[in-house]
Amino acid sequence: MPFPYDEFDLSAVRTYPLAERASKARAEDFGRPFAPGGNFADWLASLPAFLGARDLKTAAAAIAAAKRGGRGVVWGIGAHVIKTGVSPILVDLMERGFVSALAMNGAGIIHDFEIALSGATSEDVDESLGPGQFGMAAETAQLNDVIRRGAEAGKGIGQAVGAHLAAVSSPFVRHSLAAAAHRLGIPLTVHVALGTDIIHMHSSASGAALGEASLRDFRYFTSCVARLAGGVYLNCGSAVVLPEVFLKAVALARNQGANLAGLTTVNIDFMRHYRPHVNVVTRPIVGTGGAGLSLVGHHEILIPLLAAAVLEHVDSPPVES
């Protein structure tokens, strides 16, 4: 039976005073115009206390608090972060003690290796693919030999590459995360998916060496994750590999009774992806009392902003979320 055209009667709608309502946006949390001549601390304090601005401050405060409390801060770095020129900012954070361990995917260590050797990376794939030159740089392929020798010596990929680059005479080595990690004694692990990286296209690539060294790095990484109670894990620019590796490390750590209470996780990328959201931001903090944060924006802007905000928080109390 069809309903009639019957206007709903609104005359008896119940209302209540606006002052009694719980509102999520309040004037005291609004941003303030930035005054010309101010410093970065002034600008940071002028941001609204909402959404991304709030999460940026919360992430910075968590990193600063972890360092003050002697707890861990582990950074997962995708290749795009290195290609967008952020390495010097990360090296500075490493030197200041805001990095307890680093993890990279296979492409990340390739870009870091090329920067260290020649000061340049990120070839034009469209231009080089047609004539069959994509991924065929001779110096880059030598990374396979470094990994093989490292595996034979019982090292992970990060250890092997860091030690190799530390001995290279190049003015660009100072930009290398791997060389800085070796110099500062910071664990660097590299997590490889076979067949995804340009060095796998060369005859010098050894599946045995890549697999052995990368699996060793996974175990090193898991040991670092197991020490993250009250600490911070950041996934920067890896949409698949590092989020999956991190979740498996969390699973192993919990299997062995590791305390991850108070863990803060942060994902930084220019768009929201499913896997980083569930494997970094939401699932790992369940039952820990911690917080998962997502900072959406360009790496070349957000990571320097976060680094500067961390330094502003070093001698300040944590920001309430």
PDB file of N, CA, C and O in Angstrom, residues 40 44 55-75 93 96-100 228-234 262 264 266 293 305-320:
ATOM      1  N   PHE A  40      59.571  30.418  14.762  1.00  0.00           N
ATOM      2  CA  PHE A  40      58.840  29.175  14.511  1.00  0.00           C
ATOM      3  C   PHE A  40      57.975  28.788  15.699  1.00  0.00           C
ATOM      4  O   PHE A  40      56.845  28.309  15.530  1.00  0.00           O
ATOM      5  N   LEU A  44      54.068  27.856  15.530  1.00  0.00           N
ATOM      6  CA  LEU A  44      53.551  26.581  16.003  1.00  0.00           C
ATOM      7  C   LEU A  44      52.444  26.795  17.025  1.00  0.00           C
ATOM      8  O   LEU A  44      51.400  26.135  16.991  1.00  0.00           O
ATOM      9  N   ASP A  55      47.362  16.941  15.773  1.00  0.00           N
ATOM     10  CA  ASP A  55      48.128  15.697  15.679  1.00  0.00           C
ATOM     11  C   ASP A  55      49.618  15.969  15.469  1.00  0.00           C
ATOM     12  O   ASP A  55      50.467  15.214  15.958  1.00  0.00           O
ATOM     13  N   LEU A  56      49.948  17.022  14.708  1.00  0.00           N
ATOM     14  CA  LEU A  56      51.354  17.395  14.522  1.00  0.00           C
ATOM     15  C   LEU A  56      51.990  17.719  15.872  1.00  0.00           C
ATOM     16  O   LEU A  56      53.088  17.237  16.197  1.00  0.00           O
ATOM     17  N   LYS A  57      51.297  18.522  16.686  1.00  0.00           N
ATOM     18  CA  LYS A  57      51.825  18.875  18.001  1.00  0.00           C
ATOM     19  C   LYS A  57      51.907  17.649  18.907  1.00  0.00           C
ATOM     20  O   LYS A  57      52.873  17.477  19.661  1.00  0.00           O
ATOM     21  N   THR A  58      50.903  16.779  18.825  1.00  0.00           N
ATOM     22  CA  THR A  58      50.894  15.577  19.660  1.00  0.00           C
ATOM     23  C   THR A  58      52.042  14.645  19.293  1.00  0.00           C
ATOM     24  O   THR A  58      52.714  14.084  20.165  1.00  0.00           O
ATOM     25  N   ALA A  59      52.273  14.481  17.985  1.00  0.00           N
ATOM     26  CA  ALA A  59      53.378  13.626  17.535  1.00  0.00           C
ATOM     27  C   ALA A  59      54.711  14.193  17.983  1.00  0.00           C
ATOM     28  O   ALA A  59      55.584  13.451  18.478  1.00  0.00           O
ATOM     29  N   ALA A  60      54.903  15.496  17.824  1.00  0.00           N
ATOM     30  CA  ALA A  60      56.161  16.124  18.237  1.00  0.00           C
ATOM     31  C   ALA A  60      56.375  15.969  19.732  1.00  0.00           C
ATOM     32  O   ALA A  60      57.485  15.657  20.195  1.00  0.00           O
ATOM     33  N   ALA A  61      55.322  16.172  20.499  1.00  0.00           N
ATOM     34  CA  ALA A  61      55.433  16.046  21.954  1.00  0.00           C
ATOM     35  C   ALA A  61      55.756  14.613  22.360  1.00  0.00           C
ATOM     36  O   ALA A  61      56.536  14.380  23.291  1.00  0.00           O
ATOM     37  N   ALA A  62      55.169  13.632  21.655  1.00  0.00           N
ATOM     38  CA  ALA A  62      55.425  12.226  21.975  1.00  0.00           C
ATOM     39  C   ALA A  62      56.877  11.856  21.700  1.00  0.00           C
ATOM     40  O   ALA A  62      57.514  11.127  22.482  1.00  0.00           O
ATOM     41  N   ILE A  63      57.427  12.351  20.590  1.00  0.00           N
ATOM     42  CA  ILE A  63      58.827  12.071  20.265  1.00  0.00           C
ATOM     43  C   ILE A  63      59.753  12.709  21.294  1.00  0.00           C
ATOM     44  O   ILE A  63      60.700  12.085  21.778  1.00  0.00           O
ATOM     45  N   ALA A  64      59.475  13.967  21.630  1.00  0.00           N
ATOM     46  CA  ALA A  64      60.301  14.656  22.626  1.00  0.00           C
ATOM     47  C   ALA A  64      60.208  13.975  23.979  1.00  0.00           C
ATOM     48  O   ALA A  64      61.215  13.807  24.679  1.00  0.00           O
ATOM     49  N   ALA A  65      59.004  13.551  24.355  1.00  0.00           N
ATOM     50  CA  ALA A  65      58.824  12.876  25.646  1.00  0.00           C
ATOM     51  C   ALA A  65      59.534  11.533  25.676  1.00  0.00           C
ATOM     52  O   ALA A  65      60.104  11.135  26.700  1.00  0.00           O
ATOM     53  N   ALA A  66      59.510  10.822  24.545  1.00  0.00           N
ATOM     54  CA  ALA A  66      60.209   9.532  24.480  1.00  0.00           C
ATOM     55  C   ALA A  66      61.704   9.726  24.704  1.00  0.00           C
ATOM     56  O   ALA A  66      62.335   8.964  25.447  1.00  0.00           O
ATOM     57  N   LYS A  67      62.273  10.741  24.076  1.00  0.00           N
ATOM     58  CA  LYS A  67      63.703  10.990  24.262  1.00  0.00           C
ATOM     59  C   LYS A  67      64.007  11.368  25.711  1.00  0.00           C
ATOM     60  O   LYS A  67      64.969  10.867  26.305  1.00  0.00           O
ATOM     61  N   ARG A  68      63.183  12.253  26.283  1.00  0.00           N
ATOM     62  CA  ARG A  68      63.410  12.653  27.674  1.00  0.00           C
ATOM     63  C   ARG A  68      63.343  11.452  28.618  1.00  0.00           C
ATOM     64  O   ARG A  68      64.080  11.372  29.591  1.00  0.00           O
ATOM     65  N   GLY A  69      62.439  10.531  28.310  1.00  0.00           N
ATOM     66  CA  GLY A  69      62.245   9.383  29.188  1.00  0.00           C
ATOM     67  C   GLY A  69      63.117   8.193  28.867  1.00  0.00           C
ATOM     68  O   GLY A  69      62.955   7.124  29.466  1.00  0.00           O
ATOM     69  N   GLY A  70      64.038   8.340  27.909  1.00  0.00           N
ATOM     70  CA  GLY A  70      64.916   7.238  27.549  1.00  0.00           C
ATOM     71  C   GLY A  70      64.198   6.115  26.829  1.00  0.00           C
ATOM     72  O   GLY A  70      64.636   4.959  26.871  1.00  0.00           O
ATOM     73  N   ARG A  71      63.094   6.438  26.158  1.00  0.00           N
ATOM     74  CA  ARG A  71      62.338   5.429  25.412  1.00  0.00           C
ATOM     75  C   ARG A  71      62.617   5.559  23.921  1.00  0.00           C
ATOM     76  O   ARG A  71      63.185   6.528  23.467  1.00  0.00           O
ATOM     77  N   GLY A  72      62.184   4.562  23.168  1.00  0.00           N
ATOM     78  CA  GLY A  72      62.582   4.457  21.772  1.00  0.00           C
ATOM     79  C   GLY A  72      61.758   5.275  20.810  1.00  0.00           C
ATOM     80  O   GLY A  72      60.562   5.501  21.020  1.00  0.00           O
ATOM     81  N   VAL A  73      62.410   5.697  19.723  1.00  0.00           N
ATOM     82  CA  VAL A  73      61.745   6.335  18.584  1.00  0.00           C
ATOM     83  C   VAL A  73      62.292   5.650  17.327  1.00  0.00           C
ATOM     84  O   VAL A  73      63.465   5.796  16.991  1.00  0.00           O
ATOM     85  N   VAL A  74      61.440   4.898  16.654  1.00  0.00           N
ATOM     86  CA  VAL A  74      61.842   4.145  15.471  1.00  0.00           C
ATOM     87  C   VAL A  74      61.163   4.753  14.251  1.00  0.00           C
ATOM     88  O   VAL A  74      59.951   4.974  14.248  1.00  0.00           O
ATOM     89  N   TRP A  75      61.962   5.022  13.225  1.00  0.00           N
ATOM     90  CA  TRP A  75      61.468   5.633  11.991  1.00  0.00           C
ATOM     91  C   TRP A  75      61.485   4.617  10.855  1.00  0.00           C
ATOM     92  O   TRP A  75      62.527   4.027  10.557  1.00  0.00           O
ATOM     93  N   LEU A  93      68.240  14.794  13.194  1.00  0.00           N
ATOM     94  CA  LEU A  93      67.498  14.172  14.295  1.00  0.00           C
ATOM     95  C   LEU A  93      68.263  12.976  14.866  1.00  0.00           C
ATOM     96  O   LEU A  93      68.254  12.741  16.078  1.00  0.00           O
ATOM     97  N   ARG A  96      70.942  14.263  17.105  1.00  0.00           N
ATOM     98  CA  ARG A  96      70.389  14.855  18.323  1.00  0.00           C
ATOM     99  C   ARG A  96      69.763  13.815  19.257  1.00  0.00           C
ATOM    100  O   ARG A  96      69.289  14.163  20.341  1.00  0.00           O
ATOM    101  N   GLY A  97      69.713  12.549  18.831  1.00  0.00           N
ATOM    102  CA  GLY A  97      69.209  11.500  19.702  1.00  0.00           C
ATOM    103  C   GLY A  97      67.731  11.222  19.597  1.00  0.00           C
ATOM    104  O   GLY A  97      67.152  10.596  20.490  1.00  0.00           O
ATOM    105  N   PHE A  98      67.093  11.645  18.494  1.00  0.00           N
ATOM    106  CA  PHE A  98      65.669  11.417  18.322  1.00  0.00           C
ATOM    107  C   PHE A  98      65.373  10.218  17.427  1.00  0.00           C
ATOM    108  O   PHE A  98      64.239  10.057  16.974  1.00  0.00           O
ATOM    109  N   VAL A  99      66.362   9.407  17.164  1.00  0.00           N
ATOM    110  CA  VAL A  99      66.186   8.208  16.346  1.00  0.00           C
ATOM    111  C   VAL A  99      66.870   7.048  17.058  1.00  0.00           C
ATOM    112  O   VAL A  99      68.086   7.056  17.241  1.00  0.00           O
ATOM    113  N   SER A 100      66.082   6.049  17.444  1.00  0.00           N
ATOM    114  CA  SER A 100      66.635   4.862  18.102  1.00  0.00           C
ATOM    115  C   SER A 100      66.961   3.771  17.102  1.00  0.00           C
ATOM    116  O   SER A 100      67.849   2.944  17.336  1.00  0.00           O
ATOM    117  N   LEU A 228      59.557  -0.706  22.431  1.00  0.00           N
ATOM    118  CA  LEU A 228      58.875   0.563  22.183  1.00  0.00           C
ATOM    119  C   LEU A 228      57.799   0.929  23.209  1.00  0.00           C
ATOM    120  O   LEU A 228      56.966   1.794  22.926  1.00  0.00           O
ATOM    121  N   ALA A 229      57.786   0.333  24.365  1.00  0.00           N
ATOM    122  CA  ALA A 229      56.846   0.754  25.408  1.00  0.00           C
ATOM    123  C   ALA A 229      57.079   2.234  25.710  1.00  0.00           C
ATOM    124  O   ALA A 229      58.204   2.645  25.988  1.00  0.00           O
ATOM    125  N   GLY A 230      56.015   3.027  25.617  1.00  0.00           N
ATOM    126  CA  GLY A 230      56.138   4.452  25.862  1.00  0.00           C
ATOM    127  C   GLY A 230      56.867   5.203  24.776  1.00  0.00           C
ATOM    128  O   GLY A 230      57.131   6.397  24.909  1.00  0.00           O
ATOM    129  N   GLY A 231      57.189   4.527  23.690  1.00  0.00           N
ATOM    130  CA  GLY A 231      57.939   5.140  22.607  1.00  0.00           C
ATOM    131  C   GLY A 231      57.074   5.474  21.410  1.00  0.00           C
ATOM    132  O   GLY A 231      55.841   5.514  21.492  1.00  0.00           O
ATOM    133  N   VAL A 232      57.734   5.672  20.268  1.00  0.00           N
ATOM    134  CA  VAL A 232      57.051   6.129  19.063  1.00  0.00           C
ATOM    135  C   VAL A 232      57.543   5.340  17.860  1.00  0.00           C
ATOM    136  O   VAL A 232      58.751   5.105  17.717  1.00  0.00           O
ATOM    137  N   TYR A 233      56.614   4.934  16.997  1.00  0.00           N
ATOM    138  CA  TYR A 233      56.970   4.382  15.694  1.00  0.00           C
ATOM    139  C   TYR A 233      56.358   5.261  14.618  1.00  0.00           C
ATOM    140  O   TYR A 233      55.162   5.571  14.655  1.00  0.00           O
ATOM    141  N   LEU A 234      57.175   5.683  13.653  1.00  0.00           N
ATOM    142  CA  LEU A 234      56.711   6.510  12.552  1.00  0.00           C
ATOM    143  C   LEU A 234      56.899   5.771  11.237  1.00  0.00           C
ATOM    144  O   LEU A 234      57.999   5.274  10.952  1.00  0.00           O
ATOM    145  N   GLY A 262      51.541   2.329  26.070  1.00  0.00           N
ATOM    146  CA  GLY A 262      51.833   3.730  25.800  1.00  0.00           C
ATOM    147  C   GLY A 262      52.482   4.000  24.467  1.00  0.00           C
ATOM    148  O   GLY A 262      52.995   5.098  24.235  1.00  0.00           O
ATOM    149  N   THR A 264      52.997   5.173  20.802  1.00  0.00           N
ATOM    150  CA  THR A 264      52.406   6.125  19.854  1.00  0.00           C
ATOM    151  C   THR A 264      52.858   5.750  18.456  1.00  0.00           C
ATOM    152  O   THR A 264      54.056   5.567  18.223  1.00  0.00           O
ATOM    153  N   VAL A 266      52.656   6.815  14.281  1.00  0.00           N
ATOM    154  CA  VAL A 266      52.400   7.965  13.405  1.00  0.00           C
ATOM    155  C   VAL A 266      52.609   7.530  11.963  1.00  0.00           C
ATOM    156  O   VAL A 266      53.649   6.956  11.628  1.00  0.00           O
ATOM    157  N   LEU A 293      48.262   8.196  15.143  1.00  0.00           N
ATOM    158  CA  LEU A 293      48.099   9.494  14.496  1.00  0.00           C
ATOM    159  C   LEU A 293      48.372   9.369  13.005  1.00  0.00           C
ATOM    160  O   LEU A 293      49.225   8.569  12.582  1.00  0.00           O
ATOM    161  N   LEU A 305      58.634  20.064   9.220  1.00  0.00           N
ATOM    162  CA  LEU A 305      57.771  20.708  10.216  1.00  0.00           C
ATOM    163  C   LEU A 305      57.775  19.914  11.515  1.00  0.00           C
ATOM    164  O   LEU A 305      57.895  20.475  12.614  1.00  0.00           O
ATOM    165  N   LEU A 306      57.614  18.595  11.396  1.00  0.00           N
ATOM    166  CA  LEU A 306      57.601  17.752  12.589  1.00  0.00           C
ATOM    167  C   LEU A 306      58.935  17.823  13.311  1.00  0.00           C
ATOM    168  O   LEU A 306      58.979  17.927  14.548  1.00  0.00           O
ATOM    169  N   ALA A 307      60.032  17.786  12.562  1.00  0.00           N
ATOM    170  CA  ALA A 307      61.357  17.856  13.179  1.00  0.00           C
ATOM    171  C   ALA A 307      61.540  19.159  13.941  1.00  0.00           C
ATOM    172  O   ALA A 307      62.042  19.180  15.077  1.00  0.00           O
ATOM    173  N   ALA A 308      61.128  20.271  13.323  1.00  0.00           N
ATOM    174  CA  ALA A 308      61.247  21.564  13.995  1.00  0.00           C
ATOM    175  C   ALA A 308      60.365  21.619  15.233  1.00  0.00           C
ATOM    176  O   ALA A 308      60.767  22.150  16.280  1.00  0.00           O
ATOM    177  N   ALA A 309      59.159  21.047  15.132  1.00  0.00           N
ATOM    178  CA  ALA A 309      58.259  21.026  16.284  1.00  0.00           C
ATOM    179  C   ALA A 309      58.826  20.180  17.417  1.00  0.00           C
ATOM    180  O   ALA A 309      58.686  20.523  18.601  1.00  0.00           O
ATOM    181  N   VAL A 310      59.489  19.085  17.072  1.00  0.00           N
ATOM    182  CA  VAL A 310      60.131  18.249  18.093  1.00  0.00           C
ATOM    183  C   VAL A 310      61.174  19.056  18.857  1.00  0.00           C
ATOM    184  O   VAL A 310      61.235  19.012  20.093  1.00  0.00           O
ATOM    185  N   LEU A 311      62.002  19.792  18.124  1.00  0.00           N
ATOM    186  CA  LEU A 311      63.055  20.569  18.783  1.00  0.00           C
ATOM    187  C   LEU A 311      62.454  21.655  19.674  1.00  0.00           C
ATOM    188  O   LEU A 311      63.019  21.974  20.731  1.00  0.00           O
ATOM    189  N   GLU A 312      61.316  22.209  19.303  1.00  0.00           N
ATOM    190  CA  GLU A 312      60.653  23.205  20.152  1.00  0.00           C
ATOM    191  C   GLU A 312      60.113  22.581  21.426  1.00  0.00           C
ATOM    192  O   GLU A 312      59.956  23.262  22.439  1.00  0.00           O
ATOM    193  N   HIS A 313      59.829  21.274  21.395  1.00  0.00           N
ATOM    194  CA  HIS A 313      59.250  20.584  22.537  1.00  0.00           C
ATOM    195  C   HIS A 313      60.289  19.993  23.494  1.00  0.00           C
ATOM    196  O   HIS A 313      59.916  19.478  24.542  1.00  0.00           O
ATOM    197  N   VAL A 314      61.545  20.055  23.123  1.00  0.00           N
ATOM    198  CA  VAL A 314      62.577  19.367  23.906  1.00  0.00           C
ATOM    199  C   VAL A 314      62.559  19.793  25.361  1.00  0.00           C
ATOM    200  O   VAL A 314      62.642  18.978  26.284  1.00  0.00           O
ATOM    201  N   ASP A 315      62.441  21.070  25.615  1.00  0.00           N
ATOM    202  CA  ASP A 315      62.459  21.575  26.982  1.00  0.00           C
ATOM    203  C   ASP A 315      61.091  22.005  27.462  1.00  0.00           C
ATOM    204  O   ASP A 315      60.963  22.783  28.406  1.00  0.00           O
ATOM    205  N   SER A 316      60.054  21.496  26.795  1.00  0.00           N
ATOM    206  CA  SER A 316      58.686  21.867  27.153  1.00  0.00           C
ATOM    207  C   SER A 316      57.921  20.643  27.615  1.00  0.00           C
ATOM    208  O   SER A 316      58.254  19.513  27.248  1.00  0.00           O
ATOM    209  N   PRO A 317      56.876  20.791  28.415  1.00  0.00           N
ATOM    210  CA  PRO A 317      56.071  19.645  28.834  1.00  0.00           C
ATOM    211  C   PRO A 317      55.269  19.103  27.665  1.00  0.00           C
ATOM    212  O   PRO A 317      55.007  19.825  26.688  1.00  0.00           O
ATOM    213  N   PRO A 318      54.862  17.834  27.708  1.00  0.00           N
ATOM    214  CA  PRO A 318      54.081  17.248  26.624  1.00  0.00           C
ATOM    215  C   PRO A 318      52.782  17.998  26.389  1.00  0.00           C
ATOM    216  O   PRO A 318      52.194  18.552  27.311  1.00  0.00           O
ATOM    217  N   VAL A 319      52.346  18.031  25.140  1.00  0.00           N
ATOM    218  CA  VAL A 319      51.083  18.667  24.785  1.00  0.00           C
ATOM    219  C   VAL A 319      49.947  17.678  25.009  1.00  0.00           C
ATOM    220  O   VAL A 319      50.034  16.521  24.597  1.00  0.00           O
ATOM    221  N   GLU A 320      48.893  18.115  25.660  1.00  0.00           N
ATOM    222  CA  GLU A 320      47.743  17.241  25.879  1.00  0.00           C
ATOM    223  C   GLU A 320      47.001  17.048  24.560  1.00  0.00           C
ATOM    224  O   GLU A 320      46.763  18.009  23.837  1.00  0.00           O
TER     225      GLU A 320
END
